[in-house]
CSV table of C-alpha atoms and ligand atoms in Angstrom, one decimal:
chain,number,residue,atom,x,y,z
D,1,UNK,CA,35.4,6.4,35.5
D,2,UNK,CA,32.7,9.0,33.0
D,3,UNK,CA,30.1,10.6,34.6
D,4,UNK,CA,26.8,9.3,34.1
D,5,UNK,CA,25.1,10.4,30.9
D,6,UNK,CA,21.6,12.7,31.0
D,7,UNK,CA,20.0,9.2,30.9
D,8,UNK,CA,21.3,7.1,33.3
D,9,UNK,CA,21.2,9.7,36.2
D,10,UNK,CA,17.3,10.6,34.9
D,11,UNK,CA,15.9,6.8,35.6
D,12,UNK,CA,12.7,8.4,34.2
D,13,UNK,CA,14.4,8.8,31.1
D,14,UNK,CA,15.6,5.5,29.8
D,15,UNK,CA,12.7,3.0,31.2
D,16,UNK,CA,11.6,1.3,28.0
D,17,UNK,CA,9.5,3.4,25.8
D,18,UNK,CA,4.9,3.5,26.1
D,19,UNK,CA,3.0,1.3,23.2
D,20,UNK,CA,0.8,3.2,20.9
D,21,UNK,CA,-2.8,2.0,20.8
D,22,UNK,CA,-4.2,2.9,17.5
D,23,UNK,CA,-7.6,1.7,15.5
D,24,UNK,CA,-8.2,2.9,11.4
D,25,UNK,CA,-12.1,3.7,10.9
D,26,UNK,CA,-14.1,4.3,7.9
D,27,UNK,CA,-17.3,6.7,7.0
D,28,UNK,CA,-20.2,5.7,8.2
D,29,UNK,CA,-22.7,4.9,4.5
D,30,UNK,CA,-26.0,5.1,6.4
D,31,UNK,CA,-27.7,6.3,8.8
D,32,UNK,CA,-27.5,3.0,10.7
D,33,UNK,CA,-24.1,2.4,10.4
D,34,UNK,CA,-23.7,5.9,11.3
D,35,UNK,CA,-25.9,4.8,14.7
D,36,UNK,CA,-23.1,2.0,15.3
D,37,UNK,CA,-20.5,3.4,14.3
D,38,UNK,CA,-20.5,5.7,17.4
D,39,UNK,CA,-21.5,3.2,19.9
D,40,UNK,CA,-17.9,1.4,18.7
D,41,UNK,CA,-16.3,5.1,19.1
D,42,UNK,CA,-17.4,5.5,22.2
D,43,UNK,CA,-16.3,2.0,23.8
D,44,UNK,CA,-13.2,2.1,21.9
D,45,UNK,CA,-12.9,5.9,23.4
D,46,UNK,CA,-13.2,4.5,26.6
D,47,UNK,CA,-9.3,3.1,26.1
D,48,UNK,CA,-7.9,5.6,25.7
D,49,UNK,CA,-6.4,5.4,22.0
D,50,UNK,CA,-3.5,7.6,21.0
D,51,UNK,CA,-4.7,8.3,18.2
D,52,UNK,CA,-8.3,6.9,15.9
D,53,UNK,CA,-7.6,6.5,11.4
D,54,UNK,CA,-10.6,7.3,9.5
D,55,UNK,CA,-10.2,6.2,5.9
D,56,UNK,CA,-10.2,8.3,2.9
D,57,UNK,CA,-12.0,6.5,-0.2
D,58,UNK,CA,-8.9,6.3,-3.4
D,59,UNK,CA,-12.0,8.0,-5.6
D,60,UNK,CA,-12.1,10.4,-2.7
D,61,UNK,CA,-15.9,9.1,-2.9
D,62,UNK,CA,-16.5,9.5,0.5
D,63,UNK,CA,-14.5,12.5,1.0
D,64,UNK,CA,-17.5,14.8,2.2
D,65,UNK,CA,-18.7,11.9,5.2
D,66,UNK,CA,-14.6,11.6,5.6
D,67,UNK,CA,-14.1,14.9,6.9
D,68,UNK,CA,-17.4,14.8,8.4
D,69,UNK,CA,-16.7,12.3,11.0
D,70,UNK,CA,-14.1,13.6,11.8
D,71,UNK,CA,-14.6,17.3,12.7
D,72,UNK,CA,-17.4,15.7,15.1
D,73,UNK,CA,-14.2,13.2,16.2
D,74,UNK,CA,-12.9,16.5,16.5
D,75,UNK,CA,-16.0,18.8,18.7
D,76,UNK,CA,-17.6,15.7,20.4
D,77,UNK,CA,-14.7,13.0,21.9
D,78,UNK,CA,-11.3,13.4,23.0
D,79,UNK,CA,-10.2,11.0,20.4
D,80,UNK,CA,-7.7,12.8,18.5
D,81,UNK,CA,-8.3,11.3,14.7
D,82,UNK,CA,-5.0,10.4,12.0
D,83,UNK,CA,-6.5,11.6,8.5
D,84,UNK,CA,-5.7,8.6,5.3
D,85,UNK,CA,-6.1,11.1,1.9
D,86,UNK,CA,-5.2,9.3,-1.6
D,87,UNK,CA,-4.3,11.0,-4.2
D,88,UNK,CA,-6.1,8.5,-6.4
D,89,UNK,CA,-9.1,10.3,-7.6
D,90,UNK,CA,-8.5,14.7,-6.2
D,91,UNK,CA,-6.0,16.8,-9.0
D,92,UNK,CA,-3.3,17.9,-6.9
D,93,UNK,CA,-5.7,21.5,-6.0
D,94,UNK,CA,-8.0,18.9,-4.2
D,95,UNK,CA,-5.8,17.7,-2.6
D,96,UNK,CA,-4.3,20.8,-1.3
D,97,UNK,CA,-7.7,22.1,-0.2
D,98,UNK,CA,-8.8,19.5,1.6
D,99,UNK,CA,-5.4,19.3,3.8
D,100,UNK,CA,-5.8,23.1,4.7
D,101,UNK,CA,-9.4,22.0,5.6
D,102,UNK,CA,-8.3,19.2,8.0
D,103,UNK,CA,-5.7,21.2,9.0
D,104,UNK,CA,-8.6,23.5,9.6
D,105,UNK,CA,-10.4,22.2,11.1
D,106,UNK,CA,-7.4,20.5,13.9
D,107,UNK,CA,-6.2,17.2,12.5
D,108,UNK,CA,-2.7,17.6,13.0
D,109,UNK,CA,-1.7,14.0,11.8
D,110,UNK,CA,-2.5,12.6,7.6
D,111,UNK,CA,-2.1,9.0,7.0
D,112,UNK,CA,-0.6,10.0,2.6
D,113,UNK,CA,-1.3,7.0,0.7
D,114,UNK,CA,-2.0,6.8,-3.7
D,115,UNK,CA,-4.4,5.0,-3.4
D,116,UNK,CA,-5.9,2.0,-5.7
D,117,UNK,CA,-6.2,2.9,-9.0
D,118,UNK,CA,-9.2,2.2,-10.7
D,119,UNK,CA,-10.4,-0.8,-10.8
D,120,UNK,CA,-11.9,0.0,-15.2
D,121,UNK,CA,-8.6,0.4,-15.5
D,122,UNK,CA,-9.4,3.9,-16.6
D,123,UNK,CA,-5.7,5.9,-16.3
D,124,UNK,CA,-5.8,9.0,-14.0
D,125,UNK,CA,-6.8,11.8,-14.0
D,126,UNK,CA,-3.7,14.2,-16.5
D,127,UNK,CA,-1.4,16.4,-13.5
D,128,UNK,CA,-2.9,13.9,-10.4
D,129,UNK,CA,0.2,12.9,-8.0
D,130,UNK,CA,1.9,9.5,-9.3
D,131,UNK,CA,3.3,8.2,-6.0
D,132,UNK,CA,2.6,8.7,-1.7
D,133,UNK,CA,5.8,10.3,-2.0
D,134,UNK,CA,4.4,13.2,-4.2
D,135,UNK,CA,1.4,13.7,-1.3
D,136,UNK,CA,3.4,14.0,1.3
D,137,UNK,CA,5.3,16.5,-0.7
D,138,UNK,CA,1.9,18.5,-0.9
D,139,UNK,CA,1.2,17.8,3.0
D,140,UNK,CA,5.2,19.5,3.5
D,141,UNK,CA,4.0,22.0,1.5
D,142,UNK,CA,0.1,23.4,2.5
D,143,UNK,CA,2.8,22.7,5.9
D,144,UNK,CA,4.7,25.4,5.6
D,145,UNK,CA,2.3,27.7,3.9
D,146,UNK,CA,0.2,27.5,7.5
D,147,UNK,CA,3.5,27.4,9.3
D,148,UNK,CA,2.6,30.9,11.9
D,149,UNK,CA,-1.5,29.0,12.1
D,150,UNK,CA,0.1,26.3,13.6
D,151,UNK,CA,2.7,28.3,15.1
D,152,UNK,CA,4.8,26.6,13.5
D,153,UNK,CA,4.6,22.9,14.4
D,154,UNK,CA,4.8,20.2,12.4
D,155,UNK,CA,1.7,17.8,10.9
D,156,UNK,CA,2.5,14.1,11.5
D,157,UNK,CA,2.8,12.8,8.1
D,158,UNK,CA,2.3,8.6,8.6
D,159,UNK,CA,2.1,6.4,5.2
D,160,UNK,CA,2.0,3.1,4.1
D,161,UNK,CA,4.9,-0.4,4.8
D,162,UNK,CA,4.0,-3.8,3.1
D,163,UNK,CA,5.3,-6.7,5.0
D,164,UNK,CA,4.6,-8.9,2.0
D,165,UNK,CA,5.4,-7.7,-1.7
D,166,UNK,CA,2.9,-4.8,-2.5
D,167,UNK,CA,1.5,-5.9,-5.5
D,168,UNK,CA,2.5,-3.6,-8.7
D,169,UNK,CA,5.2,-3.7,-6.5
D,170,UNK,CA,8.0,-6.0,-8.3
D,171,UNK,CA,9.3,-7.1,-5.2
D,172,UNK,CA,10.0,-6.8,-1.1
D,173,UNK,CA,13.4,-5.0,-2.1
D,174,UNK,CA,11.4,-2.2,-3.7
D,175,UNK,CA,8.9,-1.4,-0.9
D,176,UNK,CA,11.6,-0.9,1.8
D,177,UNK,CA,13.3,1.6,-1.4
D,178,UNK,CA,10.6,3.2,-1.9
D,179,UNK,CA,9.0,3.5,2.3
D,180,UNK,CA,13.4,4.8,2.8
D,181,UNK,CA,11.7,7.5,-0.1
D,182,UNK,CA,9.1,8.3,2.0
D,183,UNK,CA,11.0,9.1,5.4
D,184,UNK,CA,13.1,10.8,3.3
D,185,UNK,CA,10.2,12.6,1.8
D,186,UNK,CA,9.0,13.7,4.9
D,187,UNK,CA,6.9,10.8,6.5
D,188,UNK,CA,7.7,10.5,10.1
D,189,UNK,CA,6.1,7.2,11.2
D,190,UNK,CA,4.6,4.2,9.0
D,191,UNK,CA,1.9,2.1,9.6
D,192,UNK,CA,2.0,-1.7,7.8
D,193,UNK,CA,-0.9,-3.7,5.4
D,194,UNK,CA,-2.3,-6.4,7.3
D,195,UNK,CA,0.2,-9.5,7.6
D,196,UNK,CA,-0.8,-13.2,9.0
D,197,UNK,CA,2.2,-14.3,10.0
D,198,UNK,CA,4.3,-13.2,12.8
D,199,UNK,CA,7.6,-13.1,11.0
D,200,UNK,CA,6.6,-10.9,8.4
D,201,UNK,CA,6.8,-7.9,10.4
D,202,UNK,CA,10.1,-9.0,11.8
D,203,UNK,CA,10.9,-9.1,8.9
D,204,UNK,CA,10.4,-6.0,7.2
D,205,UNK,CA,11.1,-4.4,10.4
D,206,UNK,CA,15.3,-6.3,10.0
D,207,UNK,CA,14.8,-5.4,5.7
D,208,UNK,CA,13.8,-1.6,6.2
D,209,UNK,CA,16.7,-0.5,9.2
D,210,UNK,CA,19.2,-2.3,7.4
D,211,UNK,CA,18.4,0.0,4.2
D,212,UNK,CA,18.4,3.4,6.4
D,213,UNK,CA,14.3,3.4,7.7
D,214,UNK,CA,14.5,5.0,10.9
D,215,UNK,CA,11.1,6.2,11.6
D,216,UNK,CA,8.8,4.6,13.7
D,217,UNK,CA,6.6,1.0,11.1
D,218,UNK,CA,3.5,0.5,14.3
D,219,UNK,CA,2.0,-3.0,12.9
D,220,UNK,CA,-1.5,-2.7,11.2
D,221,UNK,CA,-3.8,-5.5,12.7
D,222,UNK,CA,-6.4,-6.8,11.8
D,223,UNK,CA,-9.1,-8.6,14.2
D,224,UNK,CA,-8.7,-12.5,12.1
D,225,UNK,CA,-12.1,-13.8,13.2
D,226,UNK,CA,-14.3,-13.8,10.9
D,227,UNK,CA,-13.8,-15.9,7.4
D,228,UNK,CA,-15.7,-14.1,5.6
D,229,UNK,CA,-13.4,-11.1,6.2
D,230,UNK,CA,-9.8,-12.1,6.7
D,231,UNK,CA,-10.8,-13.8,3.6
D,232,UNK,CA,-11.9,-10.4,1.7
D,233,UNK,CA,-9.1,-8.5,3.0
D,234,UNK,CA,-6.1,-11.0,1.8
D,235,UNK,CA,-7.7,-10.6,-1.7
D,236,UNK,CA,-7.6,-6.7,-1.6
D,237,UNK,CA,-4.3,-5.6,0.2
D,238,UNK,CA,-3.1,-8.8,-2.1
D,239,UNK,CA,-1.8,-10.9,1.1
D,240,UNK,CA,-2.8,-15.0,1.4
D,241,UNK,CA,-3.4,-15.6,5.0
D,242,UNK,CA,-2.6,-19.0,7.1
D,243,UNK,CA,-4.3,-21.6,5.8
D,244,UNK,CA,-4.3,-23.2,9.4
D,245,UNK,CA,-6.0,-20.2,10.9
D,246,UNK,CA,-8.4,-20.6,8.0
D,247,UNK,CA,-9.4,-24.4,8.4
D,248,UNK,CA,-9.6,-24.1,11.4
D,249,UNK,CA,-11.8,-20.8,11.7
D,250,UNK,CA,-14.3,-23.3,8.9
D,251,UNK,CA,-14.1,-26.1,11.7
D,252,UNK,CA,-15.3,-23.9,14.2
D,253,UNK,CA,-18.4,-24.9,15.6
D,254,UNK,CA,-20.3,-22.2,16.6
D,255,UNK,CA,-19.4,-18.2,16.3
D,256,UNK,CA,-18.5,-18.5,20.3
D,257,UNK,CA,-15.8,-21.0,19.6
D,258,UNK,CA,-14.5,-19.1,16.3
D,259,UNK,CA,-14.7,-15.4,18.0
D,260,UNK,CA,-11.9,-17.6,20.2
D,261,UNK,CA,-10.6,-19.7,17.8
D,262,UNK,CA,-9.9,-15.5,15.9
D,263,UNK,CA,-9.0,-13.3,19.2
D,264,UNK,CA,-5.8,-16.4,20.4
D,265,UNK,CA,-4.4,-15.9,17.4
D,266,UNK,CA,-4.7,-12.0,16.2
D,267,UNK,CA,-3.0,-11.8,20.1
D,268,UNK,CA,-0.4,-13.9,19.4
D,269,UNK,CA,0.6,-12.1,15.7
D,270,UNK,CA,0.4,-8.7,17.8
D,271,UNK,CA,2.4,-10.1,20.3
D,272,UNK,CA,5.1,-10.7,17.6
D,273,UNK,CA,5.3,-8.2,16.7
D,274,UNK,CA,6.1,-6.7,20.3
D,275,UNK,CA,9.4,-9.0,20.4
D,276,UNK,CA,9.8,-7.8,17.3
D,277,UNK,CA,10.0,-4.3,18.2
D,278,UNK,CA,6.6,-3.1,17.8
D,279,UNK,CA,6.3,0.3,18.6
D,280,UNK,CA,3.0,0.0,18.7
D,281,UNK,CA,-0.4,-1.4,18.1
D,282,UNK,CA,-3.4,-0.7,15.0
D,283,UNK,CA,-6.4,-2.8,14.7
D,284,UNK,CA,-8.4,-2.2,11.7
D,285,UNK,CA,-11.6,-2.1,13.5
D,286,UNK,CA,-14.3,-2.6,10.6
D,287,UNK,CA,-15.4,-0.5,12.6
D,288,UNK,CA,-16.8,-3.0,14.9
D,289,UNK,CA,-15.3,-2.7,18.8
D,290,UNK,CA,-16.4,-6.4,20.6
D,291,UNK,CA,-13.5,-8.4,19.1
D,292,UNK,CA,-11.1,-5.2,19.1
D,293,UNK,CA,-11.4,-5.3,22.8
D,294,UNK,CA,-11.5,-9.1,22.9
D,295,UNK,CA,-8.4,-9.0,21.8
D,296,UNK,CA,-6.8,-5.3,22.9
D,297,UNK,CA,-8.0,-6.9,26.1
D,298,UNK,CA,-5.5,-10.0,26.5
D,299,UNK,CA,-3.0,-8.2,25.0
D,300,UNK,CA,-1.8,-6.2,28.2
D,301,UNK,CA,-0.4,-3.3,26.5
D,302,UNK,CA,2.1,-1.6,28.3
D,303,UNK,CA,0.6,1.5,28.0
D,304,UNK,CA,0.9,5.5,30.0
D,305,UNK,CA,-1.0,5.8,33.0
D,306,UNK,CA,-3.1,9.1,31.9
D,307,UNK,CA,-3.6,12.2,34.0
D,308,UNK,CA,-7.4,11.7,36.1
D,309,UNK,CA,-8.5,14.9,34.9
D,310,UNK,CA,-8.0,12.3,31.8
D,311,UNK,CA,-10.6,10.0,32.2
D,312,UNK,CA,-12.7,11.7,33.7
D,313,UNK,CA,-13.1,14.2,30.6
D,314,UNK,CA,-13.9,11.0,28.9
D,315,UNK,CA,-16.4,9.4,30.6
D,316,UNK,CA,-18.3,13.0,31.6
D,317,UNK,CA,-18.2,13.0,27.4
D,318,UNK,CA,-19.9,9.7,27.8
D,319,UNK,CA,-22.3,10.2,30.4
D,320,UNK,CA,-22.7,13.4,28.0
D,321,UNK,CA,-24.1,11.3,24.9
D,322,UNK,CA,-26.0,7.9,26.9
H,401,LIG,P1,3.2,4.4,-2.9
H,401,LIG,O1,3.7,3.7,-1.2
H,401,LIG,O2,3.1,5.4,-3.6
H,401,LIG,O3,3.4,3.1,-4.0
H,401,LIG,C1,2.4,2.5,-5.0
H,401,LIG,C2,2.8,0.7,-6.6
H,401,LIG,O4,3.8,2.1,-6.9
H,401,LIG,C3,3.5,0.5,-4.9
H,401,LIG,O5,3.6,-0.6,-5.6
H,401,LIG,C4,5.4,1.4,-5.0
H,401,LIG,O6,6.2,-0.2,-5.1
H,401,LIG,C5,5.0,2.0,-6.4
H,401,LIG,N1,5.8,3.1,-6.0
H,401,LIG,C6,6.3,4.1,-5.4
H,401,LIG,N2,7.0,5.2,-5.2
H,401,LIG,C7,7.6,4.5,-7.0
H,401,LIG,C8,8.9,5.3,-7.3
H,401,LIG,N3,9.5,6.7,-6.1
H,401,LIG,N4,9.1,4.5,-8.0
H,401,LIG,C9,8.7,3.3,-9.0
H,401,LIG,N5,7.4,2.8,-7.7
H,401,LIG,C10,7.5,3.7,-6.7
H,401,LIG,N6,-6.4,2.8,0.0
H,401,LIG,C11,-7.3,3.6,-0.1
H,401,LIG,O7,-7.7,4.2,-1.6
H,401,LIG,N7,-7.9,4.6,1.5
H,401,LIG,C12,-7.0,4.2,2.5
H,401,LIG,O8,-8.2,5.1,3.8
H,401,LIG,C13,-6.3,3.4,2.3
H,401,LIG,N8,-5.7,3.1,3.9
H,401,LIG,C14,-4.6,2.4,4.2
H,401,LIG,C15,-4.2,2.1,5.5
H,401,LIG,C16,-3.0,1.4,4.7
H,401,LIG,C17,-2.6,1.2,6.6
H,401,LIG,C18,-2.4,0.6,4.4
H,401,LIG,C19,-1.4,0.2,4.8
H,401,LIG,C20,-3.3,0.3,3.5
H,401,LIG,C21,-4.1,1.9,3.0
H,401,LIG,N9,-4.8,2.1,1.6
H,401,LIG,C22,-5.7,2.9,1.6
H,401,LIG,C23,-4.8,1.3,-0.3
H,401,LIG,C24,-3.4,1.6,-0.4
H,401,LIG,O9,-4.2,3.0,-0.6
H,401,LIG,C25,-2.7,0.4,-1.4
H,401,LIG,O10,-2.6,-0.4,-0.3
H,401,LIG,C26,-1.8,1.5,-2.5
H,401,LIG,O11,-1.8,-0.3,-3.2
H,401,LIG,C27,-1.2,2.0,-2.5
H,401,LIG,O12,-1.0,3.1,-1.6
H,401,LIG,P2,0.6,3.4,-0.6
H,401,LIG,O13,0.1,4.6,0.1
H,401,LIG,O14,1.3,2.8,-0.9
H,401,LIG,O15,1.7,3.6,-2.7
């Protein structure tokens, strides 16, 4: 009989991996929106997520508000930001500057995206990066130049993945090839576009693993509580919402009933993704906490027990902020 392996000998190494929890926020567009965002941030912080992602306008339009929000998250909260960044709308030199700025304020995670092309069909500025893959390579170059400042540590680079065909792709197989190319260029993990049918995430996982994609693919899940929002995001992302859910939301007598239906549908979707092997759940919050927290409550994610010192740091910060 062979001796027990390292993992068998240490029971805590063979335990199932904890599930990551993260939220997406976007930079506020007005002082009033900023105020309510900070209430949301406080509520989300109390759930001790692994990170929160901050979106970036594809035109670079909200660059300052995005960097400001990230800065405040680092300085004033216990949250770890994941900064989105897009190729569209910035020259490579500007992008290298923003990446350096983010690393300097303490960001250690960047979601490298191409961004959506301008609606007016204007051609991208000459010399701009074409694909998310190019941005990953740029991030890795900036990181390498700052290797000493980072104590040779690594910046976590995430990318987008698509359970249903990206609107510009010829087919889903091409999307998986692109995901594999992004992994080869240095992506560490992926977060998916919204999806409305449980089998779409499971199917992506199967196709990606078969093609050689090994990085974690985290399902991006939106609370399916608002008919208007589901419709709008479905249009923006080119993903058709589930017609049965839409009918049920439309037929609901009141907002409480609509929320109950939407939260239950979201929990089912997230649980199906977890059953398909999802390593985490990324909740699109739309800067509101109530529905996200309802979903979280009912999901009962297997989360690691946090040290009491960390939890008391969160509580202390919240007392100071109130
Ligand atoms: P890419 O991976 O570059 O792909 C874009 C298109 O080009 C795809 O059709 C792909 O198949 C094709 N392609 C890529 N590489 C190649 C290649 N080498 N050869 C041929 N074809 C190729 N947008 C924002 O503006 N701001 C945000 O903050 C933001 N956050 C997002 C967060 C998540 C989790 C997701 C899923 C999307 C987000 N988006 C955001 C939207 C995203 O920018 C769009 O979906 C965009 O259209 C594509 O971005 P990408 O990074 O997937 O691009």
